Structures are given as C-alpha cells and as structure tokens.
C-alpha cells in the first residue's frame, strides 16, 4: 500500500497544512496515483489557478514486484515554472535533492519521505508526503 498526503502552502500560510488531502492505492502492479491540477486524472489535485503545477505533474506507479516509483512528467514546456525536490525520512535521508524534470525516483519498501513542488515565481509550494507500507 502506498499512502500519500498533500498540502498546498502559500507564503501567507507557510507552515500551515490547510487543504490537506489524502489518497492511497494497493501495491499491485500497474496501480497509479497522480498529483496535478486535472481533477479528472489526479487523485490529489492542487488549486486550479496554481499554473506552476502541470495538469498531471507527478505520477506514482507500482511496478511488477510491488515497488513504487515517482516520475515528474514532462509537460508541453521545455523549461518548467516549478522545481521538485525529493527527500527520504530515516536511514540518512531527510536531505532534499532535486528530482529532474522528466526524472524518476524509486520509493523504498517500508519507507517514507516527501516531494515538494516549488513555484519558481512566488512563495508557494505543494508538499506531497508518502509512506510505502510493507
């Protein structure tokens, strides 16, 4: 099972978790969870006017062995208006590192962490926490 939590944070409420959303999916091959502005395609949706987030921005996909990965999907622009940072909790993790545009990162079994989508033009972010149950 992969569990996700998402909070949209602007400069006026930094540190707050207003608008918290949650989603989960079983660790079965082909299971997918998406984060973005498109409420029809994404289980976790950001505010419609947050254009630094793509219609479908992050895709969590379960592979054949029940392991999960996350991909920052490439959009129509060569240069995105956001950046995505990735961190793991525990085991020497906690340090945020960039997730490249179009890049993929594997999520550890039984691990947790966070992805943060930062708006390059203002003090807004989307924080997506994850926990991959064993």
Short mmCIF file of N, CA and C in Angstrom, two decimals:
data_model
loop_
_atom_site.label_atom_id
_atom_site.label_comp_id
_atom_site.label_asym_id
_atom_site.label_seq_id
_atom_site.Cartn_x
_atom_site.Cartn_y
_atom_site.Cartn_z
N UNK A 1 0.85 -1.18 0.00
CA UNK A 1 0.00 0.00 0.00
C UNK A 1 0.90 1.23 0.00
N UNK A 2 0.55 2.19 -0.86
CA UNK A 2 1.21 3.49 -0.86
C UNK A 2 0.20 4.51 -0.38
N UNK A 3 0.59 5.29 0.61
CA UNK A 3 -0.27 6.35 1.15
C UNK A 3 0.37 7.69 0.85
N UNK A 4 -0.44 8.63 0.34
CA UNK A 4 0.02 9.98 0.03
C UNK A 4 -0.79 11.00 0.81
N UNK A 5 -0.13 12.06 1.23
CA UNK A 5 -0.80 13.23 1.80
C UNK A 5 -0.30 14.44 1.02
N UNK A 6 -1.16 15.40 0.82
CA UNK A 6 -0.76 16.59 0.07
C UNK A 6 -1.31 17.84 0.75
N UNK A 7 -0.46 18.85 0.85
CA UNK A 7 -0.87 20.15 1.36
C UNK A 7 -0.37 21.22 0.40
N UNK A 8 -1.24 22.16 0.07
CA UNK A 8 -0.88 23.32 -0.75
C UNK A 8 -0.58 24.47 0.20
N UNK A 9 0.62 25.06 0.07
CA UNK A 9 1.06 26.09 1.01
C UNK A 9 1.46 27.34 0.24
N UNK A 10 0.89 28.49 0.64
CA UNK A 10 1.31 29.76 0.04
C UNK A 10 2.07 30.56 1.08
N UNK A 11 2.70 31.65 0.65
CA UNK A 11 3.51 32.47 1.54
C UNK A 11 2.74 32.99 2.73
N UNK A 12 1.43 33.21 2.57
CA UNK A 12 0.63 33.77 3.66
C UNK A 12 0.34 32.75 4.76
N UNK A 13 0.41 31.45 4.41
CA UNK A 13 0.15 30.45 5.46
C UNK A 13 1.27 29.42 5.55
N UNK A 14 2.51 29.88 5.32
CA UNK A 14 3.66 28.99 5.40
C UNK A 14 3.66 28.27 6.74
N UNK A 15 3.93 26.99 6.69
CA UNK A 15 3.93 26.17 7.90
C UNK A 15 2.58 25.57 8.22
N UNK A 16 1.54 26.05 7.59
CA UNK A 16 0.20 25.50 7.83
C UNK A 16 -0.05 24.32 6.90
N UNK A 17 -0.99 23.48 7.28
CA UNK A 17 -1.34 22.33 6.44
C UNK A 17 -2.79 22.46 5.97
N UNK A 18 -3.18 23.66 5.65
CA UNK A 18 -4.55 23.89 5.16
C UNK A 18 -4.72 23.18 3.83
N UNK A 19 -5.89 22.66 3.62
CA UNK A 19 -6.17 21.98 2.37
C UNK A 19 -5.54 20.61 2.26
N UNK A 20 -5.30 19.93 3.38
CA UNK A 20 -4.68 18.61 3.36
C UNK A 20 -5.59 17.62 2.65
N UNK A 21 -5.01 16.84 1.74
CA UNK A 21 -5.73 15.78 1.03
C UNK A 21 -4.96 14.48 1.21
N UNK A 22 -5.67 13.35 1.12
CA UNK A 22 -5.03 12.05 1.27
C UNK A 22 -5.52 11.12 0.17
N UNK A 23 -4.65 10.17 -0.22
CA UNK A 23 -5.01 9.14 -1.20
C UNK A 23 -4.14 7.93 -0.93
N UNK A 24 -4.64 6.76 -1.30
CA UNK A 24 -3.82 5.55 -1.19
C UNK A 24 -4.18 4.58 -2.30
N UNK A 25 -3.28 3.61 -2.51
CA UNK A 25 -3.50 2.59 -3.52
C UNK A 25 -2.75 1.33 -3.08
N UNK A 26 -3.30 0.16 -3.38
CA UNK A 26 -2.61 -1.08 -3.04
C UNK A 26 -1.35 -1.25 -3.88
N UNK A 27 -0.37 -1.95 -3.34
CA UNK A 27 0.89 -2.18 -4.07
C UNK A 27 0.71 -3.35 -5.02
N UNK A 28 -0.09 -3.12 -6.05
CA UNK A 28 -0.35 -4.11 -7.09
C UNK A 28 0.23 -3.58 -8.40
N UNK A 29 0.89 -4.43 -9.18
CA UNK A 29 1.47 -3.97 -10.44
C UNK A 29 0.47 -3.19 -11.29
N UNK A 30 0.93 -2.02 -11.77
CA UNK A 30 0.10 -1.17 -12.60
C UNK A 30 -0.73 -0.14 -11.85
N UNK A 31 -0.78 -0.21 -10.52
CA UNK A 31 -1.52 0.79 -9.74
C UNK A 31 -0.87 2.16 -9.94
N UNK A 32 -1.70 3.21 -10.03
CA UNK A 32 -1.20 4.55 -10.31
C UNK A 32 -1.90 5.55 -9.41
N UNK A 33 -1.13 6.51 -8.89
CA UNK A 33 -1.66 7.69 -8.20
C UNK A 33 -1.01 8.90 -8.86
N UNK A 34 -1.83 9.93 -9.15
CA UNK A 34 -1.29 11.12 -9.80
C UNK A 34 -1.60 12.37 -8.99
N UNK A 35 -0.71 13.36 -9.13
CA UNK A 35 -0.83 14.66 -8.48
C UNK A 35 -0.75 15.72 -9.56
N UNK A 36 -1.70 16.67 -9.56
CA UNK A 36 -1.68 17.76 -10.53
C UNK A 36 -2.95 18.59 -10.44
N UNK A 37 -3.20 19.43 -11.45
CA UNK A 37 -4.38 20.30 -11.46
C UNK A 37 -5.61 19.63 -12.03
N UNK A 38 -5.45 18.58 -12.84
CA UNK A 38 -6.57 17.93 -13.52
C UNK A 38 -7.29 16.98 -12.57
N UNK A 39 -8.43 17.44 -12.05
CA UNK A 39 -9.19 16.64 -11.08
C UNK A 39 -9.72 15.34 -11.68
N UNK A 40 -9.87 15.27 -13.00
CA UNK A 40 -10.33 14.05 -13.64
C UNK A 40 -9.27 12.96 -13.72
N UNK A 41 -8.00 13.37 -13.77
CA UNK A 41 -6.90 12.41 -13.91
C UNK A 41 -6.11 12.20 -12.61
N UNK A 42 -6.23 13.13 -11.67
CA UNK A 42 -5.39 13.11 -10.47
C UNK A 42 -6.21 12.84 -9.21
N UNK A 43 -5.72 11.95 -8.37
CA UNK A 43 -6.37 11.69 -7.07
C UNK A 43 -6.12 12.84 -6.11
N UNK A 44 -4.97 13.50 -6.24
CA UNK A 44 -4.66 14.67 -5.42
C UNK A 44 -4.54 15.87 -6.35
N UNK A 45 -5.44 16.85 -6.18
CA UNK A 45 -5.49 18.00 -7.09
C UNK A 45 -5.17 19.29 -6.35
N UNK A 46 -4.36 20.11 -7.01
CA UNK A 46 -3.98 21.41 -6.48
C UNK A 46 -5.00 22.46 -6.93
N UNK A 47 -4.94 23.68 -6.37
CA UNK A 47 -5.85 24.73 -6.84
C UNK A 47 -5.70 24.97 -8.34
N UNK A 48 -6.82 25.21 -9.02
CA UNK A 48 -6.84 25.38 -10.48
C UNK A 48 -5.94 26.50 -10.97
N UNK A 49 -5.79 27.56 -10.19
CA UNK A 49 -5.02 28.72 -10.64
C UNK A 49 -3.52 28.60 -10.33
N UNK A 50 -3.08 27.47 -9.78
CA UNK A 50 -1.66 27.28 -9.50
C UNK A 50 -1.00 26.71 -10.75
N UNK A 51 -0.71 27.58 -11.71
CA UNK A 51 -0.25 27.16 -13.03
C UNK A 51 1.19 26.65 -13.03
N UNK A 52 1.91 26.77 -11.92
CA UNK A 52 3.25 26.20 -11.86
C UNK A 52 3.19 24.68 -11.70
N UNK A 53 1.99 24.16 -11.44
CA UNK A 53 1.77 22.71 -11.37
C UNK A 53 1.08 22.29 -12.67
N UNK A 54 1.62 21.29 -13.33
CA UNK A 54 1.04 20.79 -14.58
C UNK A 54 -0.30 20.13 -14.32
N UNK A 55 -1.04 19.94 -15.41
CA UNK A 55 -2.33 19.23 -15.28
C UNK A 55 -2.12 17.88 -14.61
N UNK A 56 -1.10 17.14 -15.03
CA UNK A 56 -0.66 15.93 -14.34
C UNK A 56 0.83 16.10 -14.12
N UNK A 57 1.24 16.34 -12.88
CA UNK A 57 2.60 16.75 -12.56
C UNK A 57 3.46 15.56 -12.10
N UNK A 58 2.98 14.85 -11.08
CA UNK A 58 3.70 13.69 -10.55
C UNK A 58 2.88 12.44 -10.76
N UNK A 59 3.55 11.36 -11.11
CA UNK A 59 2.86 10.08 -11.27
C UNK A 59 3.59 9.03 -10.44
N UNK A 60 2.86 8.42 -9.52
CA UNK A 60 3.36 7.31 -8.72
C UNK A 60 2.87 6.03 -9.37
N UNK A 61 3.77 5.12 -9.70
CA UNK A 61 3.43 3.90 -10.42
C UNK A 61 4.01 2.70 -9.70
N UNK A 62 3.18 1.66 -9.53
CA UNK A 62 3.62 0.44 -8.88
C UNK A 62 4.12 -0.54 -9.95
N UNK A 63 5.34 -1.04 -9.76
CA UNK A 63 5.95 -1.95 -10.72
C UNK A 63 5.60 -3.40 -10.44
N UNK A 64 6.20 -4.31 -11.22
CA UNK A 64 5.84 -5.73 -11.15
C UNK A 64 6.13 -6.40 -9.80
N UNK A 65 7.10 -5.93 -9.06
CA UNK A 65 7.42 -6.55 -7.77
C UNK A 65 6.70 -5.88 -6.60
N UNK A 66 5.76 -4.98 -6.89
CA UNK A 66 5.05 -4.27 -5.82
C UNK A 66 5.84 -3.09 -5.28
N UNK A 67 6.87 -2.67 -6.02
CA UNK A 67 7.65 -1.50 -5.62
C UNK A 67 7.12 -0.28 -6.37
N UNK A 68 7.24 0.89 -5.75
CA UNK A 68 6.70 2.13 -6.30
C UNK A 68 7.83 3.02 -6.79
N UNK A 69 7.51 3.82 -7.79
CA UNK A 69 8.40 4.87 -8.27
C UNK A 69 7.57 6.11 -8.52
N UNK A 70 8.24 7.26 -8.52
CA UNK A 70 7.56 8.53 -8.83
C UNK A 70 8.29 9.19 -9.98
N UNK A 71 7.51 9.75 -10.92
CA UNK A 71 8.07 10.43 -12.08
C UNK A 71 7.49 11.83 -12.16
N UNK A 72 8.37 12.81 -12.38
CA UNK A 72 7.93 14.16 -12.69
C UNK A 72 7.71 14.18 -14.20
N UNK A 73 6.46 14.15 -14.62
CA UNK A 73 6.12 14.05 -16.03
C UNK A 73 6.48 15.33 -16.77
N UNK A 74 7.05 15.17 -17.95
CA UNK A 74 7.36 16.33 -18.78
C UNK A 74 6.08 16.89 -19.36
N UNK A 75 5.96 18.20 -19.37
CA UNK A 75 4.80 18.87 -19.92
C UNK A 75 5.09 19.41 -21.31
N UNK A 76 4.31 20.39 -21.71
CA UNK A 76 4.47 20.96 -23.04
C UNK A 76 5.59 21.99 -23.13
N UNK A 77 6.09 22.45 -21.98
CA UNK A 77 7.15 23.47 -21.97
C UNK A 77 8.50 22.80 -21.73
N UNK A 78 9.54 23.33 -22.40
CA UNK A 78 10.88 22.80 -22.20
C UNK A 78 11.44 23.17 -20.83
N UNK A 79 11.04 24.34 -20.34
CA UNK A 79 11.53 24.83 -19.05
C UNK A 79 10.33 24.98 -18.11
N UNK A 80 10.21 24.13 -17.09
CA UNK A 80 9.05 24.21 -16.19
C UNK A 80 9.09 25.45 -15.31
N UNK A 81 7.93 25.86 -14.81
CA UNK A 81 7.86 27.02 -13.91
C UNK A 81 7.92 26.59 -12.45
N UNK A 82 8.32 25.34 -12.23
CA UNK A 82 8.48 24.84 -10.86
C UNK A 82 9.74 24.01 -10.77
N UNK A 83 10.06 23.63 -9.56
CA UNK A 83 11.12 22.65 -9.33
C UNK A 83 10.58 21.65 -8.33
N UNK A 84 11.06 20.42 -8.40
CA UNK A 84 10.61 19.37 -7.49
C UNK A 84 11.81 18.88 -6.71
N UNK A 85 11.64 18.83 -5.38
CA UNK A 85 12.69 18.31 -4.50
C UNK A 85 12.15 17.09 -3.79
N UNK A 86 13.03 16.12 -3.54
CA UNK A 86 12.68 14.80 -3.04
C UNK A 86 13.52 14.51 -1.81
N UNK A 87 12.90 13.97 -0.77
CA UNK A 87 13.68 13.56 0.41
C UNK A 87 13.07 12.30 1.01
N UNK A 88 13.94 11.49 1.62
CA UNK A 88 13.53 10.29 2.34
C UNK A 88 13.68 10.56 3.82
N UNK A 89 12.86 9.89 4.64
CA UNK A 89 12.94 10.04 6.09
C UNK A 89 13.70 8.83 6.64
N UNK A 90 14.63 9.08 7.55
CA UNK A 90 15.38 8.00 8.20
C UNK A 90 16.45 7.43 7.29
N UNK A 91 17.30 6.58 7.87
CA UNK A 91 18.36 5.92 7.11
C UNK A 91 19.29 6.89 6.40
N UNK A 92 19.58 8.02 7.03
CA UNK A 92 20.46 9.00 6.41
C UNK A 92 19.72 9.93 5.44
N UNK A 93 18.42 9.75 5.32
CA UNK A 93 17.64 10.59 4.42
C UNK A 93 17.31 11.90 5.07
N UNK A 94 16.30 12.57 4.58
CA UNK A 94 15.88 13.86 5.12
C UNK A 94 16.49 15.02 4.37
N UNK A 95 17.55 14.76 3.58
CA UNK A 95 18.18 15.80 2.79
C UNK A 95 17.42 15.90 1.47
N UNK A 96 16.98 17.11 1.15
CA UNK A 96 16.24 17.29 -0.11
C UNK A 96 17.22 17.33 -1.27
N UNK A 97 16.86 16.59 -2.32
CA UNK A 97 17.64 16.62 -3.55
C UNK A 97 16.69 16.85 -4.72
N UNK A 98 17.17 17.44 -5.79
CA UNK A 98 16.27 17.72 -6.91
C UNK A 98 15.83 16.44 -7.61
N UNK A 99 14.59 16.42 -8.04
CA UNK A 99 14.09 15.39 -8.94
C UNK A 99 14.08 16.07 -10.31
N UNK A 100 14.88 15.57 -11.26
CA UNK A 100 14.96 16.24 -12.56
C UNK A 100 13.63 16.23 -13.30
N UNK A 101 13.42 17.25 -14.12
CA UNK A 101 12.25 17.36 -14.98
C UNK A 101 12.24 16.15 -15.90
N UNK A 102 11.19 15.34 -15.83
CA UNK A 102 11.11 14.11 -16.59
C UNK A 102 11.78 12.93 -15.90
N UNK A 103 12.35 13.16 -14.71
CA UNK A 103 13.08 12.12 -14.00
C UNK A 103 12.21 11.24 -13.14
N UNK A 104 12.77 10.11 -12.73
CA UNK A 104 12.07 9.11 -11.92
C UNK A 104 12.92 8.76 -10.71
N UNK A 105 12.26 8.54 -9.57
CA UNK A 105 12.94 8.08 -8.35
C UNK A 105 12.18 6.89 -7.79
N UNK A 106 12.90 5.90 -7.31
CA UNK A 106 12.28 4.73 -6.68
C UNK A 106 11.99 5.04 -5.22
N UNK A 107 10.85 4.55 -4.73
CA UNK A 107 10.49 4.72 -3.34
C UNK A 107 10.86 3.45 -2.59
N UNK A 108 11.53 3.56 -1.45
CA UNK A 108 11.95 2.36 -0.72
C UNK A 108 10.77 1.63 -0.08
N UNK A 109 10.83 0.31 -0.08
CA UNK A 109 9.81 -0.50 0.60
C UNK A 109 9.85 -0.16 2.08
N UNK A 110 8.69 0.09 2.67
CA UNK A 110 8.62 0.42 4.08
C UNK A 110 9.18 1.79 4.41
N UNK A 111 9.41 2.61 3.40
CA UNK A 111 10.00 3.93 3.62
C UNK A 111 8.99 5.04 3.50
N UNK A 112 9.42 6.22 3.91
CA UNK A 112 8.58 7.40 3.80
C UNK A 112 9.45 8.59 3.40
N UNK A 113 8.78 9.64 2.99
CA UNK A 113 9.51 10.83 2.59
C UNK A 113 8.56 11.89 2.09
N UNK A 114 9.11 12.82 1.33
CA UNK A 114 8.32 13.95 0.86
C UNK A 114 8.87 14.44 -0.47
N UNK A 115 7.95 14.89 -1.32
CA UNK A 115 8.28 15.61 -2.54
C UNK A 115 7.67 16.99 -2.39
N UNK A 116 8.43 18.01 -2.76
CA UNK A 116 7.93 19.38 -2.68
C UNK A 116 8.04 20.02 -4.05
N UNK A 117 6.91 20.50 -4.55
CA UNK A 117 6.86 21.22 -5.82
C UNK A 117 6.90 22.71 -5.46
N UNK A 118 8.00 23.40 -5.82
CA UNK A 118 8.16 24.82 -5.52
C UNK A 118 7.83 25.65 -6.75
N UNK A 119 7.05 26.71 -6.55
CA UNK A 119 6.79 27.69 -7.60
C UNK A 119 8.04 28.55 -7.74
N UNK A 120 8.60 28.63 -8.94
CA UNK A 120 9.80 29.45 -9.15
C UNK A 120 9.49 30.95 -9.13
N UNK A 121 8.20 31.33 -9.27
CA UNK A 121 7.85 32.75 -9.37
C UNK A 121 7.27 33.33 -8.09
N UNK A 122 7.03 32.53 -7.08
CA UNK A 122 6.43 33.05 -5.85
C UNK A 122 6.55 32.08 -4.70
N UNK A 123 6.16 32.52 -3.50
CA UNK A 123 6.30 31.69 -2.30
C UNK A 123 5.16 30.69 -2.13
N UNK A 124 5.04 29.78 -3.09
CA UNK A 124 4.01 28.74 -3.00
C UNK A 124 4.66 27.38 -3.21
N UNK A 125 4.08 26.36 -2.56
CA UNK A 125 4.58 25.01 -2.77
C UNK A 125 3.46 24.00 -2.55
N UNK A 126 3.68 22.83 -3.10
CA UNK A 126 2.80 21.70 -2.88
C UNK A 126 3.67 20.62 -2.24
N UNK A 127 3.30 20.21 -1.03
CA UNK A 127 4.07 19.21 -0.29
C UNK A 127 3.33 17.89 -0.35
N UNK A 128 3.98 16.87 -0.90
CA UNK A 128 3.39 15.55 -1.04
C UNK A 128 4.20 14.57 -0.20
N UNK A 129 3.62 14.11 0.90
CA UNK A 129 4.27 13.12 1.74
C UNK A 129 3.86 11.73 1.29
N UNK A 130 4.78 10.76 1.45
CA UNK A 130 4.43 9.39 1.07
C UNK A 130 4.90 8.41 2.14
N UNK A 131 4.18 7.30 2.23
CA UNK A 131 4.56 6.18 3.09
C UNK A 131 4.26 4.91 2.32
N UNK A 132 5.27 4.10 2.10
CA UNK A 132 5.12 2.84 1.38
C UNK A 132 5.11 1.71 2.40
N UNK A 133 3.91 1.19 2.67
CA UNK A 133 3.76 0.09 3.63
C UNK A 133 4.36 -1.18 3.06
N UNK A 134 4.93 -1.99 3.93
CA UNK A 134 5.47 -3.29 3.51
C UNK A 134 4.37 -4.31 3.53
#
